[in-house]
Short mmCIF file of C-alpha atoms in Angstrom, two decimals:
data_model
loop_
_atom_site.label_atom_id
_atom_site.label_comp_id
_atom_site.label_asym_id
_atom_site.label_seq_id
_atom_site.Cartn_x
_atom_site.Cartn_y
_atom_site.Cartn_z
CA UNK A 14 139.22 74.42 27.58
CA UNK A 15 139.42 73.10 24.02
CA UNK A 16 136.23 72.75 22.01
CA UNK A 17 136.47 68.95 21.79
CA UNK A 18 136.53 68.74 25.60
CA UNK A 19 133.85 71.32 26.42
CA UNK A 20 131.24 70.27 23.84
CA UNK A 21 129.24 67.06 23.47
CA UNK A 22 130.03 64.80 20.52
CA UNK A 23 128.12 65.92 17.41
CA UNK A 24 124.77 64.23 17.22
CA UNK A 25 124.59 63.69 21.00
CA UNK A 26 123.42 66.01 23.73
CA UNK A 27 123.33 66.30 27.48
CA UNK A 28 119.90 65.63 28.95
CA UNK A 29 119.34 68.09 31.78
CA UNK A 30 116.74 67.47 34.53
CA UNK A 31 113.77 69.24 32.92
CA UNK A 32 114.09 67.26 29.68
CA UNK A 33 115.09 64.03 31.41
CA UNK A 34 112.05 63.96 33.68
CA UNK A 35 109.83 64.56 30.68
CA UNK A 36 111.37 61.50 28.99
CA UNK A 37 111.04 59.44 32.17
CA UNK A 38 107.34 60.39 32.32
CA UNK A 39 106.90 59.21 28.73
CA UNK A 40 108.76 55.95 29.44
CA UNK A 41 106.62 55.28 32.51
CA UNK A 42 103.41 56.03 30.65
CA UNK A 43 104.48 53.75 27.80
CA UNK A 44 105.46 51.00 30.27
CA UNK A 45 102.07 51.28 32.01
CA UNK A 46 100.23 50.95 28.71
CA UNK A 47 102.40 48.01 27.63
CA UNK A 48 101.73 46.23 30.94
CA UNK A 49 98.00 46.78 30.46
CA UNK A 50 98.29 45.04 27.08
CA UNK A 51 100.08 42.06 28.67
CA UNK A 52 103.68 42.93 27.72
CA UNK A 53 106.68 42.40 30.00
CA UNK A 54 109.93 44.36 30.07
CA UNK A 55 113.18 43.01 28.63
CA UNK A 56 116.65 44.52 28.53
CA UNK A 57 119.33 43.61 25.98
CA UNK A 58 122.98 44.74 25.70
CA UNK A 59 123.87 47.95 23.91
CA UNK A 60 126.77 46.06 22.29
CA UNK A 61 125.93 43.36 19.76
CA UNK A 62 127.90 41.40 17.18
CA UNK A 63 128.12 43.18 13.83
CA UNK A 64 126.93 40.07 12.00
CA UNK A 65 123.58 40.23 13.80
CA UNK A 66 122.65 43.39 11.92
CA UNK A 67 124.27 42.42 8.63
CA UNK A 68 122.14 39.32 8.60
CA UNK A 69 118.86 40.89 9.72
CA UNK A 70 118.88 44.45 8.39
CA UNK A 71 120.53 43.52 5.11
CA UNK A 72 124.11 44.18 4.00
CA UNK A 73 122.79 46.68 1.45
CA UNK A 74 120.70 48.66 3.92
CA UNK A 75 121.62 52.26 4.66
CA UNK A 76 121.94 51.41 8.34
CA UNK A 77 124.57 48.70 7.76
CA UNK A 78 126.41 50.45 4.96
CA UNK A 79 126.60 53.99 6.35
CA UNK A 80 125.15 54.40 9.83
CA UNK A 81 126.48 51.74 12.23
CA UNK A 82 129.06 52.51 14.90
CA UNK A 83 131.40 49.53 14.61
CA UNK A 84 134.36 48.76 16.84
CA UNK A 85 136.88 45.97 17.19
CA UNK A 86 137.41 44.41 20.61
CA UNK A 87 140.71 43.15 22.02
CA UNK A 88 140.16 39.69 20.52
CA UNK A 89 139.57 41.06 17.03
CA UNK A 90 135.80 40.59 17.07
CA UNK A 91 133.59 43.22 15.43
CA UNK A 92 130.97 44.73 17.69
CA UNK A 93 128.31 47.34 17.06
CA UNK A 94 126.52 49.93 19.18
CA UNK A 95 122.99 48.76 18.44
CA UNK A 96 121.26 50.85 15.73
CA UNK A 97 117.86 49.34 16.60
CA UNK A 98 116.61 46.64 18.95
CA UNK A 99 114.21 44.29 17.15
CA UNK A 100 117.17 42.19 16.02
CA UNK A 101 118.61 42.18 19.55
CA UNK A 102 115.31 41.15 21.13
CA UNK A 103 114.91 38.38 18.54
CA UNK A 104 118.44 37.17 19.30
CA UNK A 105 117.61 37.16 23.02
CA UNK A 106 114.49 35.09 22.30
CA UNK A 107 116.57 32.48 20.46
CA UNK A 108 119.39 32.61 23.00
CA UNK A 109 116.93 31.86 25.81
CA UNK A 110 115.62 28.78 23.93
CA UNK A 111 112.05 30.04 23.79
CA UNK A 112 111.32 28.88 20.24
CA UNK A 113 108.57 26.54 21.52
CA UNK A 114 107.27 28.91 24.18
CA UNK A 115 105.29 31.39 22.15
CA UNK A 116 103.81 33.87 22.22
CA UNK A 117 106.18 36.19 24.07
CA UNK A 118 105.11 39.82 24.54
CA UNK A 119 108.04 42.07 25.43
CA UNK A 120 108.82 45.77 25.63
CA UNK A 121 112.06 47.68 26.09
CA UNK A 122 113.48 51.19 26.20
CA UNK A 123 117.00 52.49 25.91
CA UNK A 124 119.63 54.19 23.74
CA UNK A 125 120.34 53.38 20.06
CA UNK A 126 123.11 54.71 17.83
CA UNK A 127 123.26 55.69 14.15
CA UNK A 128 125.69 57.87 12.27
CA UNK A 129 123.16 60.18 10.62
CA UNK A 130 123.09 63.89 9.86
CA UNK A 131 121.81 65.44 13.10
CA UNK A 132 118.67 67.54 12.93
CA UNK A 133 115.57 68.23 14.99
CA UNK A 134 114.22 64.92 16.26
CA UNK A 135 117.16 62.92 14.91
CA UNK A 136 120.34 62.34 16.88
CA UNK A 137 123.26 59.94 16.60
CA UNK A 138 122.53 58.70 20.10
CA UNK A 139 118.78 58.49 20.48
CA UNK A 140 116.32 56.63 22.68
CA UNK A 141 113.51 54.30 21.76
CA UNK A 142 110.61 52.59 23.44
CA UNK A 143 109.62 49.46 21.58
CA UNK A 144 107.35 46.43 21.79
CA UNK A 145 107.78 43.00 20.20
CA UNK A 146 104.96 40.44 19.95
CA UNK A 147 106.88 37.25 19.14
CA UNK A 148 104.91 34.26 17.88
CA UNK A 149 101.97 36.43 16.84
CA UNK A 150 100.26 34.71 13.91
CA UNK A 151 96.73 36.12 13.82
CA UNK A 152 95.99 39.28 11.86
CA UNK A 153 94.49 40.79 15.01
CA UNK A 154 97.95 40.74 16.60
CA UNK A 155 98.83 43.47 14.09
CA UNK A 156 95.75 45.38 15.20
CA UNK A 157 96.63 44.85 18.88
CA UNK A 158 100.10 46.40 18.63
CA UNK A 159 98.74 49.32 16.60
CA UNK A 160 96.02 49.77 19.22
CA UNK A 161 98.75 49.84 21.89
CA UNK A 162 100.57 52.60 20.01
CA UNK A 163 97.34 54.54 19.52
CA UNK A 164 96.50 54.17 23.22
CA UNK A 165 99.94 55.46 24.18
CA UNK A 166 99.57 58.57 22.01
CA UNK A 167 96.15 59.14 23.57
CA UNK A 168 97.55 58.81 27.12
CA UNK A 169 100.28 61.28 26.24
CA UNK A 170 97.66 63.72 24.98
CA UNK A 171 99.09 63.93 21.46
CA UNK A 172 96.87 61.56 19.48
CA UNK A 173 95.10 64.44 17.75
CA UNK A 174 98.40 65.69 16.31
CA UNK A 175 99.35 62.26 14.91
CA UNK A 176 97.95 60.20 12.06
CA UNK A 177 98.32 56.53 11.17
CA UNK A 178 99.65 55.49 7.76
CA UNK A 179 99.58 51.80 6.89
CA UNK A 180 100.52 49.52 3.99
CA UNK A 181 101.20 45.90 3.18
CA UNK A 182 104.64 44.88 1.93
CA UNK A 183 103.28 41.43 1.09
CA UNK A 184 104.90 38.07 1.75
CA UNK A 185 108.14 36.94 0.13
CA UNK A 186 106.33 35.72 -3.00
CA UNK A 187 104.62 39.09 -3.41
CA UNK A 188 107.82 41.09 -2.95
CA UNK A 189 109.82 38.95 -5.37
CA UNK A 190 107.23 39.47 -8.12
CA UNK A 191 107.04 43.17 -7.41
CA UNK A 192 110.83 43.58 -7.31
CA UNK A 193 111.20 42.27 -10.85
CA UNK A 194 108.57 44.66 -12.22
CA UNK A 195 110.01 47.55 -10.22
CA UNK A 196 113.53 46.82 -11.46
CA UNK A 197 112.36 47.07 -15.08
CA UNK A 198 110.57 50.33 -14.31
CA UNK A 199 113.60 51.95 -12.64
CA UNK A 200 115.96 50.79 -15.37
CA UNK A 201 113.90 52.89 -17.76
CA UNK A 202 114.00 55.88 -15.39
CA UNK A 203 117.57 55.52 -14.11
CA UNK A 204 118.75 58.87 -15.45
CA UNK A 205 116.02 60.63 -13.44
CA UNK A 206 116.95 59.00 -10.12
CA UNK A 207 119.20 60.51 -7.48
CA UNK A 208 122.81 59.23 -7.43
CA UNK A 209 122.08 57.28 -4.25
CA UNK A 210 119.08 55.53 -5.79
CA UNK A 211 121.06 54.79 -8.95
CA UNK A 212 123.56 52.96 -6.73
CA UNK A 213 120.73 51.09 -5.04
CA UNK A 214 119.43 50.02 -8.44
CA UNK A 215 122.87 48.72 -9.47
CA UNK A 216 123.10 46.73 -6.23
CA UNK A 217 119.65 45.26 -6.82
CA UNK A 218 118.11 47.03 -3.81
CA UNK A 219 115.11 48.29 -5.75
CA UNK A 220 112.63 48.22 -2.86
CA UNK A 221 114.85 50.63 -0.92
CA UNK A 222 114.33 53.27 -3.60
CA UNK A 223 110.69 53.42 -2.48
CA UNK A 224 111.91 54.69 0.89
CA UNK A 225 113.91 57.57 -0.61
CA UNK A 226 113.17 61.06 0.69
CA UNK A 227 114.85 62.72 -2.30
CA UNK A 228 112.53 65.09 -4.19
CA UNK A 229 114.12 63.79 -7.40
CA UNK A 230 113.17 60.22 -6.54
CA UNK A 231 109.73 61.10 -5.20
CA UNK A 232 108.87 62.59 -8.59
CA UNK A 233 109.82 59.33 -10.35
CA UNK A 234 107.94 57.25 -7.77
CA UNK A 235 104.66 58.99 -8.60
CA UNK A 236 104.41 56.87 -11.76
CA UNK A 237 105.94 53.67 -10.34
CA UNK A 238 103.83 50.48 -10.29
CA UNK A 239 102.01 49.95 -6.99
CA UNK A 240 102.86 47.01 -4.75
CA UNK A 241 99.22 46.21 -3.99
CA UNK A 242 98.77 44.88 -7.57
CA UNK A 243 101.28 42.13 -6.80
CA UNK A 244 100.10 40.98 -3.38
CA UNK A 245 99.42 37.28 -3.02
CA UNK A 246 95.89 36.25 -2.08
CA UNK A 247 97.05 35.41 1.45
CA UNK A 248 98.70 38.80 1.94
CA UNK A 249 95.72 40.63 0.50
CA UNK A 250 93.28 38.83 2.82
CA UNK A 251 95.51 39.49 5.81
CA UNK A 252 95.77 43.20 5.05
CA UNK A 253 92.02 43.51 4.59
CA UNK A 254 91.50 41.80 7.96
CA UNK A 255 93.91 44.24 9.64
CA UNK A 256 92.12 47.25 8.15
CA UNK A 257 88.74 45.85 9.25
CA UNK A 258 90.13 45.31 12.75
CA UNK A 259 91.35 48.91 12.97
CA UNK A 260 88.01 50.22 11.76
CA UNK A 261 86.24 48.02 14.31
CA UNK A 262 88.21 49.71 17.10
CA UNK A 263 87.58 53.16 15.69
CA UNK A 264 91.27 53.74 14.91
CA UNK A 265 91.47 56.15 12.00
CA UNK A 266 94.04 55.23 9.36
CA UNK A 267 95.13 55.99 5.82
CA UNK A 268 96.39 53.35 3.41
CA UNK A 269 99.62 54.69 1.91
CA UNK A 270 100.84 52.50 -0.94
CA UNK A 271 104.22 54.27 -0.97
CA UNK A 272 104.98 53.38 2.66
CA UNK A 273 107.83 50.87 3.04
CA UNK A 274 110.33 50.06 5.75
CA UNK A 275 114.06 50.45 5.10
CA UNK A 276 115.04 47.17 6.78
CA UNK A 277 115.06 43.74 5.13
CA UNK A 278 113.21 41.81 7.79
CA UNK A 279 109.79 43.46 7.37
CA UNK A 280 106.88 41.68 5.62
CA UNK A 281 103.15 42.20 5.19
CA UNK A 282 101.83 44.93 7.55
CA UNK A 283 103.93 48.05 8.00
CA UNK A 284 102.77 51.30 9.58
CA UNK A 285 103.78 54.69 10.93
CA UNK A 286 102.22 57.24 13.23
CA UNK A 287 103.37 60.60 11.89
CA UNK A 288 103.07 64.21 13.01
CA UNK A 289 103.61 67.41 11.05
CA UNK A 290 104.51 69.25 14.27
CA UNK A 291 108.17 68.19 14.50
CA UNK A 292 109.63 69.05 11.12
CA UNK A 293 110.93 66.64 8.49
CA UNK A 294 111.41 63.78 10.99
CA UNK A 295 107.67 63.20 11.09
CA UNK A 296 107.48 59.52 12.13
CA UNK A 297 107.06 59.18 15.89
CA UNK A 298 106.16 55.46 15.98
CA UNK A 299 106.98 52.97 13.21
CA UNK A 300 106.79 49.21 12.91
CA UNK A 301 105.40 46.16 11.19
CA UNK A 302 105.61 42.39 10.84
CA UNK A 303 108.87 40.45 10.65
CA UNK A 304 107.81 36.84 10.15
CA UNK A 305 111.14 35.62 8.75
CA UNK A 306 113.59 37.39 11.08
CA UNK A 307 114.05 34.68 13.70
CA UNK A 308 114.66 31.98 11.08
CA UNK A 309 117.28 34.30 9.54
CA UNK A 310 119.07 34.19 12.88
CA UNK A 311 119.16 30.39 12.90
CA UNK A 312 115.75 29.50 14.26
CA UNK A 313 114.55 26.06 13.23
CA UNK A 314 111.37 27.51 11.75
CA UNK A 315 109.82 30.91 11.08
CA UNK A 316 108.28 32.64 14.10
CA UNK A 317 105.68 35.20 12.95
CA UNK A 318 106.14 38.41 14.90
CA UNK A 319 105.10 42.05 14.90
CA UNK A 320 106.26 45.14 16.76
CA UNK A 321 107.11 48.82 16.69
CA UNK A 322 109.50 51.38 18.11
CA UNK A 323 108.87 54.97 19.17
CA UNK A 324 111.48 57.71 19.18
CA UNK A 325 111.46 59.16 22.69
CA UNK A 326 113.14 62.40 21.65
CA UNK A 327 110.43 62.92 19.03
CA UNK A 328 107.65 62.10 21.47
CA UNK A 329 109.27 64.49 23.94
CA UNK A 330 109.06 67.30 21.39
CA UNK A 331 105.31 66.75 21.28
CA UNK A 332 104.83 66.30 25.03
CA UNK A 333 105.59 69.63 26.67
CA UNK A 334 102.88 68.96 29.29
CA UNK A 335 105.13 66.30 30.80
CA UNK A 336 107.79 68.87 31.79
CA UNK A 337 107.42 68.57 35.54
CA UNK A 338 105.00 65.71 36.03
CA UNK A 339 107.64 63.39 37.46
CA UNK A 340 110.26 65.93 38.51
CA UNK A 341 110.81 65.56 42.26
CA UNK A 342 109.62 68.70 44.01
CA UNK A 343 111.34 70.07 47.10
CA UNK A 344 108.69 70.34 49.80
CA UNK A 345 110.74 72.08 52.47
CA UNK A 346 113.71 74.43 52.66
CA UNK A 347 115.51 74.72 56.00
CA UNK A 348 116.49 78.33 56.70
CA UNK A 349 119.20 79.19 59.24
CA UNK A 350 119.28 82.70 60.72
CA UNK A 351 122.23 84.41 62.34
CA UNK A 352 122.84 88.13 62.06
CA UNK A 353 126.16 89.90 62.59
CA UNK A 354 125.61 90.24 66.35
CA UNK A 355 125.54 86.47 66.84
CA UNK A 356 128.84 85.02 68.06
CA UNK A 357 130.71 82.32 66.14
CA UNK A 358 129.81 79.50 68.54
CA UNK A 359 126.08 80.27 68.36
CA UNK A 360 126.24 80.41 64.56
CA UNK A 361 127.82 76.97 64.61
CA UNK A 362 125.07 75.63 66.90
CA UNK A 363 122.35 77.13 64.69
CA UNK A 364 123.85 75.45 61.62
CA UNK A 365 124.22 72.16 63.52
CA UNK A 366 120.55 72.32 64.53
CA UNK A 367 119.49 73.20 60.98
CA UNK A 368 121.38 70.18 59.67
CA UNK A 369 119.77 67.95 62.33
CA UNK A 370 116.31 69.15 61.26
CA UNK A 371 117.21 68.56 57.60
CA UNK A 372 118.42 65.02 58.40
CA UNK A 373 115.23 64.23 60.31
CA UNK A 374 113.02 65.45 57.46
CA UNK A 375 114.88 63.24 54.99
CA UNK A 376 114.67 60.22 57.29
CA UNK A 377 110.90 60.74 57.20
CA UNK A 378 111.07 60.77 53.37
CA UNK A 379 110.24 64.44 53.07
CA UNK A 380 111.99 66.04 50.09
CA UNK A 381 113.99 68.87 51.60
CA UNK A 382 116.91 71.16 50.93
CA UNK A 383 119.02 73.85 52.58
CA UNK A 384 120.71 76.97 51.32
CA UNK A 385 124.14 77.91 52.57
CA UNK A 386 123.56 81.60 51.89
CA UNK A 387 123.75 83.76 55.01
CA UNK A 388 120.91 86.15 54.13
CA UNK A 389 117.38 85.06 55.08
CA UNK A 390 116.09 86.94 52.03
CA UNK A 391 118.32 84.95 49.71
CA UNK A 392 117.43 81.67 51.40
CA UNK A 393 113.71 82.33 51.01
CA UNK A 394 114.30 83.45 47.45
CA UNK A 395 115.77 80.00 46.75
CA UNK A 396 112.77 78.36 48.44
CA UNK A 397 110.37 80.20 46.14
CA UNK A 398 112.50 79.51 43.08
CA UNK A 399 112.42 75.75 43.56
CA UNK A 400 108.73 75.74 44.47
CA UNK A 401 109.06 74.72 48.13
CA UNK A 402 105.81 74.64 50.08
CA UNK A 403 107.28 75.35 53.50
CA UNK A 404 110.31 76.86 55.19
CA UNK A 405 111.62 75.55 58.51
CA UNK A 406 113.46 78.40 60.23
CA UNK A 407 116.18 77.90 62.82
CA UNK A 408 117.52 81.08 64.47
CA UNK A 409 118.99 82.23 67.79
CA UNK A 410 115.58 82.53 69.50
CA UNK A 411 114.44 79.14 68.21
CA UNK A 412 117.70 77.60 69.39
CA UNK A 413 117.19 78.95 72.94
CA UNK A 414 113.65 77.53 73.12
CA UNK A 415 114.50 74.19 71.40
CA UNK A 416 111.91 75.10 68.78
CA UNK A 417 111.72 75.92 65.09
CA UNK A 418 109.49 78.28 63.14
CA UNK A 419 107.52 76.83 60.23
CA UNK A 420 106.34 79.17 57.50
CA UNK A 421 103.78 78.03 54.95
CA UNK A 422 105.11 79.71 51.82
CA UNK A 423 101.75 79.41 50.07
CA UNK A 424 99.76 81.28 52.73
CA UNK A 425 102.47 83.20 54.59
CA UNK A 426 101.27 81.77 57.94
CA UNK A 427 104.10 81.16 60.41
CA UNK A 428 104.07 79.25 63.70
CA UNK A 429 106.53 77.88 66.26
CA UNK A 430 106.67 74.21 67.32
CA UNK A 431 108.93 71.91 69.30
CA UNK A 432 111.92 70.85 67.19
CA UNK A 433 111.04 67.14 67.69
CA UNK A 434 107.64 67.62 66.04
CA UNK A 435 108.88 69.12 62.78
CA UNK A 436 108.37 66.10 60.52
CA UNK A 437 104.84 65.40 61.76
CA UNK A 438 103.83 69.04 61.26
CA UNK A 439 105.37 69.20 57.79
CA UNK A 440 103.54 66.04 56.73
CA UNK A 441 100.28 67.76 57.66
CA UNK A 442 101.17 70.80 55.56
CA UNK A 443 102.54 69.20 52.41
#
């Protein structure tokens, strides 16, 4: 088999049961927490129009310029495998005509796609759980969604390994003032910037330089002017109220003036929960406000909103205790016995009876399995391997008496019962 057929596409991977059930456990925990905070689930298409992301993320953003999977449909339209879902959820809000029915509190989970260099915690097909609080005007709405994220990390048992970083990007007035000062600063330091940031400077995308991970750029940024000096009074008061709200709930946080978001629609509060336990891709939950996004999509007026998204693969790396929490366990293995002295017809009847017992167990919603090995030793070996609690044994003697033997694999105790009472007995044992 050729390599391109036998291997997954670079940046994607097959999710086998152990890992998948861990992710399902995380999704269910996150969904439970979101429900407790009054959020409802929404689902949007994986395919969206390319223009949706050009308009919302910014044509100069790294995502739009370098990372989107774009395709052309049969009618010539340009579609995109969604790189994130805040824009899609906002489009759905507008499409449903809910502009005057706010607030809306929604959550989602599903796959996203970005053409990035694969590494630990970062794939080209990845999965996110996200929440969007649409029509959220009060500063405490920022606190509420951060509290939700903090509660989720606590429920997952990983809060102690994560820390909250927070900043204010200011309103449009604040960012415009800051951008002009920052542009002058970078023009004087252009020769010290990385080639990528030099290109950003030429395109006028100066705020994106703040998000650079390049060591070269980080050195320059140490002496860059700080955004907090240019915040408007309204943005400053809002940020102070958010910080007070977090302190009031006992949520520890660090103000990080270098923290920015790499997408155009963010304003005022932005935040990240980060962990140093998963390598360079340290952000496990990231979000902020996006007050102008819905008007960018054609809304008649701005709809203040706030939300976040969590990388499920990154959370999974931190949540090894969820390995088998939701994995379905096999309670019973049906064992069929027939040694070499048993004639072919009897063997067939033993197997038929074993299958009838198996069918009855499943009809009674008892998770059960059967091995088609001929050796009792190998069949019981399978039962122990998959963690079965009991074995139901059908052999020549059992067949003659219309009975089965039930062995409790935890205690080793074995007893015989009528074959019609199997399910009731198993329910008592498991």
